[in-house]
Short mmCIF file of C-alpha atoms in Angstrom, two decimals:
data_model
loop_
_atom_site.label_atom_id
_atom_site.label_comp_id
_atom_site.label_asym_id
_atom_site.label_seq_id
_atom_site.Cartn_x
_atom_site.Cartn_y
_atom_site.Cartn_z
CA UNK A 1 21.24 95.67 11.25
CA UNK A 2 18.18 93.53 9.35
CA UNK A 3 20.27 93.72 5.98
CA UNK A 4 23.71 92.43 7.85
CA UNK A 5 21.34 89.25 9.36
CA UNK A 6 20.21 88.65 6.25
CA UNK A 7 23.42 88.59 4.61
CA UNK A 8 24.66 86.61 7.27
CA UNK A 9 22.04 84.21 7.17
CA UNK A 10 22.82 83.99 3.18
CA UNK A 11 26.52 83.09 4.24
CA UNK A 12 25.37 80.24 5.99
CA UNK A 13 23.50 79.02 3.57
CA UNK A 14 25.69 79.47 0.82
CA UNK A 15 28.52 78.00 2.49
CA UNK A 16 25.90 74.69 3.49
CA UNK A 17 24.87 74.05 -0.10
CA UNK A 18 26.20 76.38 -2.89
CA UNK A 19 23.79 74.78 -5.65
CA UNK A 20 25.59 75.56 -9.12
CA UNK A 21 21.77 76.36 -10.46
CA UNK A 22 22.07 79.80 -8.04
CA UNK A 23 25.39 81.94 -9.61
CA UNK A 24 23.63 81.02 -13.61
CA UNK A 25 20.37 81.99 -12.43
CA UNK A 26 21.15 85.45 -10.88
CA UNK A 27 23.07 85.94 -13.91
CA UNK A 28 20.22 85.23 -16.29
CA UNK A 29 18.11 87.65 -14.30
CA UNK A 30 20.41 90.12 -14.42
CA UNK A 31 21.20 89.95 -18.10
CA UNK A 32 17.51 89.78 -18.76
CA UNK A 33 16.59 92.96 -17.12
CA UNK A 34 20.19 94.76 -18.22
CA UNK A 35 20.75 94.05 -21.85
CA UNK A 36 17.45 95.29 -23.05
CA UNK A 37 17.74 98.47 -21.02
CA UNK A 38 21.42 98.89 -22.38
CA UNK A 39 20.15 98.39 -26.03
CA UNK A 40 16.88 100.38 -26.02
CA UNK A 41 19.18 103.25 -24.07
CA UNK A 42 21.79 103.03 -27.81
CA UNK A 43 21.06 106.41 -29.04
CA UNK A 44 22.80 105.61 -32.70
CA UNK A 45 20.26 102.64 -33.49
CA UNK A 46 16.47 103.27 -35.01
CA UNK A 47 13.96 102.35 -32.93
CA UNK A 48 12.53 99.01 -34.77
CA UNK A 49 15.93 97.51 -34.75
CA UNK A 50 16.55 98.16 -30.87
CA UNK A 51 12.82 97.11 -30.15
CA UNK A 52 13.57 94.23 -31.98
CA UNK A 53 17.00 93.25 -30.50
CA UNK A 54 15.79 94.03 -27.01
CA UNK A 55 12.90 91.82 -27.08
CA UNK A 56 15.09 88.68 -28.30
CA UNK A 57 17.90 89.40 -25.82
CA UNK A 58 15.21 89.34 -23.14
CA UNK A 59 13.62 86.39 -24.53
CA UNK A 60 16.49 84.29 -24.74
CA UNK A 61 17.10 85.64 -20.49
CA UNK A 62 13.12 84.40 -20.09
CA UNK A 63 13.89 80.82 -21.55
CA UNK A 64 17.56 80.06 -20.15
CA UNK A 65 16.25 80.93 -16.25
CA UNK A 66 13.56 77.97 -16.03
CA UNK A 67 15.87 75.84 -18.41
CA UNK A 68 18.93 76.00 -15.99
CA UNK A 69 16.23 75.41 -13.04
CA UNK A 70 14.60 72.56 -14.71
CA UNK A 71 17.82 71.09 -15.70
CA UNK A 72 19.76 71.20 -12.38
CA UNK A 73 16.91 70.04 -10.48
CA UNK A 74 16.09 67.07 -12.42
CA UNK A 75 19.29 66.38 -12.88
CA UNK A 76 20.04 66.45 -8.88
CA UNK A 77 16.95 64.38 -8.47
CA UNK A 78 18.34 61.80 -10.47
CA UNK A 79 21.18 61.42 -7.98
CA UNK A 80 18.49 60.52 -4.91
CA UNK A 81 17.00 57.99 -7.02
CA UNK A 82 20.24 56.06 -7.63
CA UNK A 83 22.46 56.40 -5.00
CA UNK A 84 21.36 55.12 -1.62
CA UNK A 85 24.24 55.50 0.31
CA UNK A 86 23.42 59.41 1.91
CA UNK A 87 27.40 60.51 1.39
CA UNK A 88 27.53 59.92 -2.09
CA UNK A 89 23.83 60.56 -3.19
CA UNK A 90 25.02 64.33 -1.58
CA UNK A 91 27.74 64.27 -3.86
CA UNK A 92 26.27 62.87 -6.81
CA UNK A 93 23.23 65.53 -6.56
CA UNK A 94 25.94 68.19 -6.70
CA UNK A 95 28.01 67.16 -9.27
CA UNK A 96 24.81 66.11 -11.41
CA UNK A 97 23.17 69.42 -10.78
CA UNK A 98 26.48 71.04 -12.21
CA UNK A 99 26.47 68.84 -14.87
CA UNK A 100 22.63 69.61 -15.66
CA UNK A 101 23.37 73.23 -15.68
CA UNK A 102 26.61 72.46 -18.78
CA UNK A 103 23.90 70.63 -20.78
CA UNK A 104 21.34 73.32 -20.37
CA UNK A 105 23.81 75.56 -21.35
CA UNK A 106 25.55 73.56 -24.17
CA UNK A 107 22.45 72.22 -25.59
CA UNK A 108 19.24 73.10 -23.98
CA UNK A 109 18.97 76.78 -24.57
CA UNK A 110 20.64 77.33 -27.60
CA UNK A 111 18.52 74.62 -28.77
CA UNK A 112 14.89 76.30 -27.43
CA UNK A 113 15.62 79.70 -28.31
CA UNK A 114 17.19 78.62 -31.92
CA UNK A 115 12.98 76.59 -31.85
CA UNK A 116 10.50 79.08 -30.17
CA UNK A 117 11.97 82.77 -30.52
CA UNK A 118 11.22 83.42 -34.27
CA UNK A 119 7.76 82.01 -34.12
CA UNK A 120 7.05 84.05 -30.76
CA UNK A 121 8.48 87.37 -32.34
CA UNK A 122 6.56 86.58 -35.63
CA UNK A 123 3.03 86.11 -33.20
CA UNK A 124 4.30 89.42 -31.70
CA UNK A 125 4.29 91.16 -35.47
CA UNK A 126 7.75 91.88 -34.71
CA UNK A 127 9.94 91.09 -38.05
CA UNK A 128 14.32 91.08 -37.84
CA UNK A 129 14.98 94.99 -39.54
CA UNK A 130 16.77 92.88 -42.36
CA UNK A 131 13.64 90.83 -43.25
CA UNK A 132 11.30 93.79 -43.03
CA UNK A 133 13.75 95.38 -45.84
CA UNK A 134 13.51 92.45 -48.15
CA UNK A 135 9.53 92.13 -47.51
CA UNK A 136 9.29 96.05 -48.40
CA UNK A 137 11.60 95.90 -51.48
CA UNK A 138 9.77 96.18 -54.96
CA UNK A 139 9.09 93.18 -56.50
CA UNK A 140 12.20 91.87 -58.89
CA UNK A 141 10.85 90.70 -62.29
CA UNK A 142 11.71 86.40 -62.39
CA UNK A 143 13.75 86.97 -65.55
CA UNK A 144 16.31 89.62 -63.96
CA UNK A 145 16.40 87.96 -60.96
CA UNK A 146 17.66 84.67 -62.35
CA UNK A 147 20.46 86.59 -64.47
CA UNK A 148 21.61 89.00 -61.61
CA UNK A 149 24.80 87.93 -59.78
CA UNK A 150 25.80 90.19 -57.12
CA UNK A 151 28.77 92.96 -57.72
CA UNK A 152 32.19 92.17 -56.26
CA UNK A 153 32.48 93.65 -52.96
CA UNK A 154 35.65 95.60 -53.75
CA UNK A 155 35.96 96.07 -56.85
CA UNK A 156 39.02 97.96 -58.48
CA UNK A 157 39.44 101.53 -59.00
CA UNK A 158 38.51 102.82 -62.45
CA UNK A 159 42.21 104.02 -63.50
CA UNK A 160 40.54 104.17 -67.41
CA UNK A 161 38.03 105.05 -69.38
CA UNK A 162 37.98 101.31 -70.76
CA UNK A 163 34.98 98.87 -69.20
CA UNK A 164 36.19 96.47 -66.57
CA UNK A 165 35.63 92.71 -66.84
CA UNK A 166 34.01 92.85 -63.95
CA UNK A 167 31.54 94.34 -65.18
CA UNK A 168 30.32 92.10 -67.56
CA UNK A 169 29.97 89.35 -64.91
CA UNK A 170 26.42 89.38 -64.39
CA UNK A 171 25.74 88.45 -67.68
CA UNK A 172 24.73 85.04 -68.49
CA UNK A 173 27.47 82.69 -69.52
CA UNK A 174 25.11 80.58 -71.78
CA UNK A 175 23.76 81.14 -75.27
CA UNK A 176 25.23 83.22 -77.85
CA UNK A 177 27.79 86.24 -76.80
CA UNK A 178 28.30 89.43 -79.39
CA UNK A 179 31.27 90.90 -78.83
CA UNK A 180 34.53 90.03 -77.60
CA UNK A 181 34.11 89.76 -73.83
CA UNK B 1 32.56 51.21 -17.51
CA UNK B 2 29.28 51.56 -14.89
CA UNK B 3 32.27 52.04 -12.23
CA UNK B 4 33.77 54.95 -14.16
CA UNK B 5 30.74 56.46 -14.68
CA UNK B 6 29.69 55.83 -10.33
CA UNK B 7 33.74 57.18 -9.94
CA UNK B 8 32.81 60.18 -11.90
CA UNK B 9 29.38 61.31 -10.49
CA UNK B 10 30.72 60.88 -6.98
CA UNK B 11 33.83 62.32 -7.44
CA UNK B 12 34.93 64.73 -4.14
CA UNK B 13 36.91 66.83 -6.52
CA UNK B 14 34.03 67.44 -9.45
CA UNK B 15 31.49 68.31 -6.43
CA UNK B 16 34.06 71.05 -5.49
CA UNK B 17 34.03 72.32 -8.57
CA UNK B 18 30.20 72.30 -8.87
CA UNK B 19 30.28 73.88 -5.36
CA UNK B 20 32.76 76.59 -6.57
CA UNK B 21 30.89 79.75 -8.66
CA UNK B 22 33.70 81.00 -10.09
CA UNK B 23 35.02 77.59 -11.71
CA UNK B 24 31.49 76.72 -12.53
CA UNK B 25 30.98 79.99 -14.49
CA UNK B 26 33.87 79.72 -16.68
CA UNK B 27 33.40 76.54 -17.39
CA UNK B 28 29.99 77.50 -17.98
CA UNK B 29 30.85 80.52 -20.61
CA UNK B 30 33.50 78.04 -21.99
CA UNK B 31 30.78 76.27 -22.85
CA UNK B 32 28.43 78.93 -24.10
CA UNK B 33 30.93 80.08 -26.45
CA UNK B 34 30.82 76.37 -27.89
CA UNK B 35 27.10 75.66 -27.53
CA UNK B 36 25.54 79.25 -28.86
CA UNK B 37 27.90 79.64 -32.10
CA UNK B 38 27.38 75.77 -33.01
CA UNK B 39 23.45 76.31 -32.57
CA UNK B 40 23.61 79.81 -34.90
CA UNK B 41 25.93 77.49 -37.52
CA UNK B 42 23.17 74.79 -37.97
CA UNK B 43 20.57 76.90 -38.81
CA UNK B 44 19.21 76.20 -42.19
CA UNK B 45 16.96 79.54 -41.90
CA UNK B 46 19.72 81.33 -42.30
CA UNK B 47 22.06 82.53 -45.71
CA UNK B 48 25.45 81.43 -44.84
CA UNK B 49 27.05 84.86 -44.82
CA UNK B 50 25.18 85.96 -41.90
CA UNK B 51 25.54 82.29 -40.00
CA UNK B 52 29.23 82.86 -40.05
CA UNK B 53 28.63 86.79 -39.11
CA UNK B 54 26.38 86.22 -36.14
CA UNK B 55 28.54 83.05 -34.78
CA UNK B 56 31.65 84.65 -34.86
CA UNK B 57 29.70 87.60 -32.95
CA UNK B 58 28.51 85.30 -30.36
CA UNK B 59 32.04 83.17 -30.03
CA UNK B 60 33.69 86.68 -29.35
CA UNK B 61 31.26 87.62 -26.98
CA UNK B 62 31.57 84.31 -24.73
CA UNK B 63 35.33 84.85 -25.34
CA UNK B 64 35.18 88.38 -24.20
CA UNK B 65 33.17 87.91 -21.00
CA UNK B 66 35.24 84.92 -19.95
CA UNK B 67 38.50 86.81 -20.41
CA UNK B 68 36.78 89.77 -18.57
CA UNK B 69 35.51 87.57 -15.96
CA UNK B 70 38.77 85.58 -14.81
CA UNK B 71 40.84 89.43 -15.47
CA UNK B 72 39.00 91.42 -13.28
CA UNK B 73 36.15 89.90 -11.59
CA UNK B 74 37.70 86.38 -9.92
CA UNK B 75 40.36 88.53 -8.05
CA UNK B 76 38.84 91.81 -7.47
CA UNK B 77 35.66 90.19 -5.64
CA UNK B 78 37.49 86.79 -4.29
CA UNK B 79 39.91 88.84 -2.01
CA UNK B 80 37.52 91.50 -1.65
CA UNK B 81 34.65 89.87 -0.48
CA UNK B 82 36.57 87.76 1.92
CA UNK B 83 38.29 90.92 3.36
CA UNK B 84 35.36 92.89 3.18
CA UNK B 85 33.67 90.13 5.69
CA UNK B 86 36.34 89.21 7.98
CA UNK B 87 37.06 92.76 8.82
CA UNK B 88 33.25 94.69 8.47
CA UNK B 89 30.78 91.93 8.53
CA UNK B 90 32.10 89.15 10.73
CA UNK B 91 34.49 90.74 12.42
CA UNK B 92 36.87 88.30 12.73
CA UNK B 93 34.46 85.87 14.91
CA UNK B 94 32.62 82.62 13.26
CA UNK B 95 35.63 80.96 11.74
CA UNK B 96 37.61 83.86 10.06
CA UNK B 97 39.85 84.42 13.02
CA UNK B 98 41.39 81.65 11.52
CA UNK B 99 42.56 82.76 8.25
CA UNK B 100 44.88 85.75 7.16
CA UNK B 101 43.36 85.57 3.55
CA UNK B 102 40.79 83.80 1.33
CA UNK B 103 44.26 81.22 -0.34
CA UNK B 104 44.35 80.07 3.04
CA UNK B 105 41.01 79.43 3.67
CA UNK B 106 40.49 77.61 0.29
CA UNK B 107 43.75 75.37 0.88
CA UNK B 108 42.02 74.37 4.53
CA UNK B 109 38.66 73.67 2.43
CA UNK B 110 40.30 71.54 0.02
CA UNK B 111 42.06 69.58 2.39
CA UNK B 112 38.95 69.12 4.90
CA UNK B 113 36.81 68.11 1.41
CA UNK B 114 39.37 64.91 1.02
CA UNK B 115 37.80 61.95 2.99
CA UNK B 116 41.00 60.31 4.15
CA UNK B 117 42.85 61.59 6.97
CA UNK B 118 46.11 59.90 5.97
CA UNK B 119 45.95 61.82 3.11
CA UNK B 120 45.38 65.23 4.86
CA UNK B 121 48.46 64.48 6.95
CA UNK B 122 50.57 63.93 4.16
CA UNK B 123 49.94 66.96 2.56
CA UNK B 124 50.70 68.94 6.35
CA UNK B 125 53.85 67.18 6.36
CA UNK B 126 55.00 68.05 2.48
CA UNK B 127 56.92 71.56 2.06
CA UNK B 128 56.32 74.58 0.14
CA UNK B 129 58.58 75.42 -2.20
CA UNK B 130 59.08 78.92 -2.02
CA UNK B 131 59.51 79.24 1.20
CA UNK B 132 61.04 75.82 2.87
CA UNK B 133 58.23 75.70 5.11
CA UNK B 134 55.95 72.77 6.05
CA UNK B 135 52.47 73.38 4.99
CA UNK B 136 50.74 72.69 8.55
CA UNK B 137 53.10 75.52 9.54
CA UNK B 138 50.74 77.87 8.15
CA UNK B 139 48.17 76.40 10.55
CA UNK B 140 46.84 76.82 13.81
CA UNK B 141 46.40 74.13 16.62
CA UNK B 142 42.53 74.23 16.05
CA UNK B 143 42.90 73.97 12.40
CA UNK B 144 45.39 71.12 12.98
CA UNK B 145 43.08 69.62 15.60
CA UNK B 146 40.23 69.68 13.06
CA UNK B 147 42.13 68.08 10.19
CA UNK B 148 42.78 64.97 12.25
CA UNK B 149 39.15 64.52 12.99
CA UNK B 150 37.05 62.61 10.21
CA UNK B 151 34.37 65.13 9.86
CA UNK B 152 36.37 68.38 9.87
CA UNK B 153 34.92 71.70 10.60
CA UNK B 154 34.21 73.53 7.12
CA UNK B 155 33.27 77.15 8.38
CA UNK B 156 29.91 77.66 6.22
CA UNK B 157 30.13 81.74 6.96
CA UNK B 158 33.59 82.07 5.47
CA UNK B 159 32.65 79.74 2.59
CA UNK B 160 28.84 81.58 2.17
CA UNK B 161 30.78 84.65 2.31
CA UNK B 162 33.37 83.98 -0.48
CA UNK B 163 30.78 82.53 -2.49
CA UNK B 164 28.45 85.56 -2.13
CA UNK B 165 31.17 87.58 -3.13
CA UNK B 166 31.72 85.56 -6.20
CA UNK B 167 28.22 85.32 -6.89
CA UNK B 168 28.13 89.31 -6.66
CA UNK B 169 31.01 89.72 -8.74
CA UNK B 170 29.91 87.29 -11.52
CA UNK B 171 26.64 89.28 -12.09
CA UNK B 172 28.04 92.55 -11.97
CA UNK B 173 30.30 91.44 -14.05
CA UNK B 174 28.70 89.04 -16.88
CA UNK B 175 25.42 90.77 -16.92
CA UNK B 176 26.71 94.59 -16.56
CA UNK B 177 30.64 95.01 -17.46
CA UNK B 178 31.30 92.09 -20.05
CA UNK B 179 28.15 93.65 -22.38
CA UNK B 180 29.76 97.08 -22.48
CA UNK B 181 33.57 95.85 -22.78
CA UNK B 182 32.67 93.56 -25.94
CA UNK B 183 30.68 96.37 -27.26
CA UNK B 184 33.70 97.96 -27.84
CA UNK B 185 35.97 95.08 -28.37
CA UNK B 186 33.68 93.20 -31.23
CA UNK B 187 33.03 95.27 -34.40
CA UNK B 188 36.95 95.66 -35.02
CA UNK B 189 37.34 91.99 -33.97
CA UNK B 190 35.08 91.58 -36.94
CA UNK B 191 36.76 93.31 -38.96
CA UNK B 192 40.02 92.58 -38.64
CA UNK B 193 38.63 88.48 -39.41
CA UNK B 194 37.03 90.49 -42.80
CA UNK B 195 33.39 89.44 -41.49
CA UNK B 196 32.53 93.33 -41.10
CA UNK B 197 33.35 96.08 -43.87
CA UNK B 198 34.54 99.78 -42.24
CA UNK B 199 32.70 101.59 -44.81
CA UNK B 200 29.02 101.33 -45.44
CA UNK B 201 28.22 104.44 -48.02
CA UNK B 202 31.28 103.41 -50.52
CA UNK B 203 29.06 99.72 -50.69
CA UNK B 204 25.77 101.35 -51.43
CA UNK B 205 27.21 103.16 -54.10
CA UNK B 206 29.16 100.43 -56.36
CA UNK B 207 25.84 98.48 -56.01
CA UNK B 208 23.93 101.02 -57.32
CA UNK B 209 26.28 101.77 -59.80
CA UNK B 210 25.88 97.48 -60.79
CA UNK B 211 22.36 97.74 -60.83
CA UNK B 212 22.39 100.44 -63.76
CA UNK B 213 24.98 98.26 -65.55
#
């Protein structure tokens, strides 16, 4: 019977003051402890990726809950300080909270996580799987590097034995050329 | 323009939206789905390839929970939840003897949430369409009797409990459903928009066939 009073009792308060900060909150929680689990449970990823990928989807959880807090509250707080009249400061506080809560989301976490995740995963020692790669790679000599163009992506069947233009487009298109092509 | 601005910020009809979970969480995924790709797209840390791979990602991940949100979850847990208390929880007693389902309720709200009483009547006195009927026909006398008083009774339980239901729903779904229905949804989303290949091994091969060359 304790779990239907507290329910109840959540009702009530709910239906008194439904802040907007509550519903984006208990979602952020959630998220934070679910989307981790789901990616570190992916049995077709390797492990440093999913590490990786778990620990950013539960850092971006970790800075959006205070940020939608912080936001709405301040935001409502706002209201109090210039409204007197009671009826509309309660209405103001409301519809500022929401509207604290749309910035947070629009601009205030994208913008901190976009700032302070790379530099906390980098203090972790924990690299994206792509950069690792690239870090790993042998070293390129300068000379090749500045000459090498990438391959098409699709390139065209070889229907002949006869070389493809395409295949000639990493060379450099100053400075003498032998040959026809 | 300091009037608009007063207009807006004490507006009866933004504070019900702010005061309504479900409209406040799609408008706040809308929003997400603006904010998160727009963030990813001004990166200058990232090659431009991969800005336009991970935004698009993100866009059709907003997109995807939204559309699975306002599918399944609004209606499912809405007229569940409501049901669920009037019948188990409440048992028809703190204000839900009043209302057959949670429309009703939510039509009463709306109308007890507008200040003027005038207006309240005129809206009891307009017809519905459908059916030829007046709206305060759907009404009982204490619902009636409550409209025409200036602070109206706004049953808190049946509102708490349609809210908690929302609340429920929105988790379950955002945070458990959405993930696992745009996992699926995504990659050939991607691909058909030619930001993701099908085949990785026949790539690997014409670039090491490019590197001999």
């Amino acid at each position: 019977m304790a779990l239907a009073d507290i329910i109840k009792r959540t009702c009530k308060k709910l239906g008194e003051n439904n802040k907007p900060t509550y519903v984006v909150m208990a979602i952020a929680t959630v998220k934070g402890i679910c989307r981790p689990t789901f990616t570190m449970m992916d049995k077709k990823e390797n492990p440093e990726t999913k590490k990786y990928t778990a620990l950013r989807e539960g850092l971006t959880e970790v800075i959006a809950i205070p940020a939608y807090w912080a936001c709405g509250e301040a935001a409502g707080a706002l209201a109090k300080k210039v409204f007197k009249d009671k009826a509309l400061a309660g209405r103001a506080e409301k519809n500022l909270m929401f509207m604290g809560v749309c910035i947070a989301a629009l601009f205030v976490i994208p913008g901190l996580c976009s700032v302070a995740i790379k530099p906390i995963m980098d203090k972790m020692g924990l690299k994206a799987p792509e950069d690792k790669k690239h870090s790993e790679s042998p070293q390129i000599p300068a000379q090749i590097q500045n000459t090498y163009t990438p391959a098409p992506t699709n390139p065209l069947p070889h229907k002949n034995t006869f070389p493809q233009m395409q295949a000639y487009t990493s060379r450099p298109q100053t400075g003498l050329r032998v040959g026809g092509l | 323009m300091i009037g608009a601005v007063q207009k807006l910020l004490t507006s009866s009809q933004m504070a019900s939206v702010a005061q309504n979970t479900t409209q406040s969480v799609a408008i706040e995924t809308t929003l997400k789905s603006i904010g998160r790709p727009g963030f990813i797209l001004i990166d200058n840390d990232i090659d431009s390839d991969t800005k336009q791979y991970a935004a698009a990602k993100e866009f059709l991940y907003q997109a995807t929970c939204l559309a699975v949100y306002m599918a399944l979850i609004v209606p499912v847990f809405k007229k569940g939840g409501f049901k669920l208390a009037k019948e188990k929880l409440f048992k028809n007693t703190n204000g839900f003897e009043h209302f057959k389902d949670v429309g009703e309720y939510l039509h009463y709200r709306k109308l007890a949430d507008n200040p003027s009483i005038q207006n309240r009547q005129a809206t009891l006195e307009k017809e519905v369409i459908a059916t030829k009927d007046k709206v305060k026909d759907k009404y009982n006398a204490t619902l009636l009797a409550e409209l025409k008083k200036e602070n109206p009774e706004k049953f808190a339980y049946v509102k708490g409990a349609v809210e908690l239901s929302n609340i429920i729903g929105s988790v379950l779904g955002l945070a458990i459903l959405a993930p696992q229905v745009s996992h699926v949804f995504i990659h050939p989303a991607l691909r058909i928009l030619g930001l993701e290949k099908k085949d990785k091994k026949p790539e690997n091969q014409t670039q090491k066939l490019d590197t001999k060359a």
